[in-house]
C-alpha positions as semicolon CSV with decimal commas, in nm:
position;residue;x (nm);y (nm);z (nm)
1;X;1,329;2,374;-1,594
2;X;1,096;2,195;-1,828
3;X;1,108;1,846;-1,973
4;X;0,921;1,679;-2,252
5;X;0,867;1,305;-2,253
6;X;0,724;1,105;-2,541
7;X;0,509;0,814;-2,420
8;X;0,306;0,562;-2,615
9;X;-0,055;0,483;-2,511
10;X;0,051;0,184;-2,297
11;X;0,310;0,394;-2,111
12;X;0,055;0,670;-2,056
13;X;-0,187;0,415;-1,906
14;X;0,089;0,289;-1,674
15;X;0,181;0,644;-1,571
16;X;-0,180;0,731;-1,491
17;X;-0,226;0,419;-1,278
18;X;0,110;0,470;-1,106
19;X;0,026;0,827;-1,010
20;X;-0,313;0,719;-0,877
21;X;-0,162;0,434;-0,672
22;X;0,118;0,657;-0,539
23;X;-0,133;0,918;-0,426
24;X;-0,335;0,647;-0,254
25;X;-0,028;0,513;-0,072
26;X;0,079;0,861;0,036
27;X;-0,254;0,984;0,164
28;X;-0,519;0,717;0,213
29;X;-0,435;0,654;0,579
30;X;-0,369;1,017;0,673
31;X;-0,617;1,251;0,837
32;X;-0,745;1,531;0,611
33;X;-0,525;1,791;0,783
34;X;-0,206;1,583;0,733
35;X;-0,229;1,503;0,361
36;X;0,091;1,519;0,156
37;X;-0,030;1,790;-0,080
38;X;0,263;1,810;-0,321
39;X;0,200;1,461;-0,459
40;X;-0,166;1,532;-0,526
41;X;-0,081;1,858;-0,702
42;X;0,177;1,684;-0,921
43;X;-0,068;1,406;-1,004
44;X;-0,339;1,655;-1,099
45;X;-0,095;1,863;-1,307
46;X;0,016;1,559;-1,507
47;X;-0,343;1,440;-1,550
48;X;-0,440;1,785;-1,677
49;X;-0,149;1,785;-1,925
50;X;-0,253;1,439;-2,049
51;X;-0,613;1,554;-2,100
52;X;-0,492;1,857;-2,295
53;X;-0,294;1,622;-2,521
54;X;-0,608;1,427;-2,612
55;X;-0,626;1,158;-2,345
56;X;-0,973;1,241;-2,210
57;X;-1,067;0,873;-2,234
58;X;-0,787;0,784;-1,990
59;X;-0,828;1,071;-1,742
60;X;-1,176;1,155;-1,615
61;X;-1,316;1,436;-1,405
62;X;-1,439;1,308;-1,069
63;X;-1,760;1,414;-0,902
64;X;-1,557;1,681;-0,722
65;X;-1,526;1,958;-0,981
66;X;-1,175;1,998;-1,112
67;X;-1,036;1,679;-0,957
68;X;-0,904;1,430;-1,212
69;X;-0,864;1,054;-1,180
70;X;-0,805;0,756;-1,408
71;X;-1,097;0,698;-1,639
72;X;-1,321;0,390;-1,654
73;X;-1,126;0,067;-1,693
74;X;-0,802;0,229;-1,576
75;X;-0,963;0,324;-1,244
76;X;-1,088;-0,033;-1,200
77;X;-0,741;-0,172;-1,276
78;X;-0,571;0,069;-1,034
79;X;-0,824;0,001;-0,758
80;X;-0,775;-0,375;-0,804
81;X;-0,398;-0,331;-0,767
82;X;-0,448;-0,120;-0,455
83;X;-0,683;-0,380;-0,304
84;X;-0,431;-0,658;-0,371
85;X;-0,147;-0,451;-0,222
86;X;-0,348;-0,367;0,090
87;X;-0,447;-0,731;0,145
88;X;-0,089;-0,856;0,114
89;X;0,045;-0,571;0,331
90;X;-0,214;-0,648;0,598
91;X;-0,120;-1,017;0,603
92;X;0,254;-0,940;0,614
93;X;0,205;-0,694;0,899
94;X;-0,019;-0,936;1,087
95;X;0,225;-1,227;1,058
96;X;0,511;-1,003;1,174
97;X;0,313;-0,872;1,471
98;X;0,210;-1,221;1,576
99;X;0,570;-1,343;1,547
100;X;0,688;-1,046;1,754
101;X;0,418;-1,119;2,013
102;X;0,543;-1,478;2,039
103;X;0,899;-1,359;2,092
104;X;0,791;-1,108;2,356
105;X;0,622;-1,393;2,543
106;X;0,932;-1,613;2,506
107;X;1,175;-1,336;2,614
108;X;0,977;-1,116;2,857
109;X;1,287;-0,934;2,987
110;X;1,412;-0,828;2,643
111;X;1,359;-0,471;2,519
112;X;1,200;-0,534;2,180
113;X;1,226;-0,173;2,077
114;X;1,597;-0,253;2,049
115;X;1,552;-0,611;1,916
116;X;1,729;-0,526;1,590
117;X;2,056;-0,533;1,778
118;X;2,003;-0,902;1,857
119;X;2,076;-1,095;1,535
120;X;1,965;-1,429;1,680
121;X;1,630;-1,275;1,777
122;X;1,593;-1,124;1,430
123;X;1,647;-1,469;1,277
124;X;1,395;-1,623;1,515
125;X;1,147;-1,350;1,427
126;X;1,186;-1,431;1,057
127;X;1,137;-1,803;1,126
128;X;0,821;-1,740;1,327
129;X;0,696;-1,499;1,061
130;X;0,743;-1,772;0,800
131;X;0,527;-1,999;1,016
132;X;0,232;-1,760;1,007
133;X;0,269;-1,611;0,662
134;X;0,198;-1,918;0,442
135;X;-0,122;-1,987;0,637
136;X;-0,239;-1,626;0,595
137;X;-0,147;-1,616;0,227
138;X;-0,344;-1,935;0,163
139;X;-0,645;-1,875;0,389
140;X;-0,640;-1,510;0,489
141;X;-0,768;-1,474;0,843
142;X;-1,036;-1,743;0,799
143;X;-0,864;-1,975;1,050
144;X;-0,755;-1,702;1,293
145;X;-0,939;-1,719;1,626
146;X;-0,915;-1,485;1,919
147;X;-0,906;-1,644;2,262
148;X;-1,004;-1,424;2,551
149;X;-0,904;-1,479;2,910
150;X;-1,267;-1,529;3,021
């Protein structure tokens, strides 16, 4: 089966960035031998098709021969979006882990692997998370200190 899609220049730019970001999300944290290959192949196929249709300014050849990526300003824009996503994801994960830690200290006999079955605990987790999250969103980890038992 084959499809043909007509896109304007703005839509092509968005598609190129979206494919780049999706590939990053799929594979950036995976070891080399566990990469999700199908996504990369699809990305490269679409990039190649776009170059053949005259979009060489939007899709560039990387240092690795034959590997395509967004060109120039598009790459900068996509990398900025990835950086913003990773920062927010880190802060969300951190606030959730700290909230969960607080609950584990408060309820030491509770099995937190099964905490989803305790609605009151889930609500308390969300409340604690909302205590940490605004601080992290405003200041990052600047005010976070680690206390050791020494």
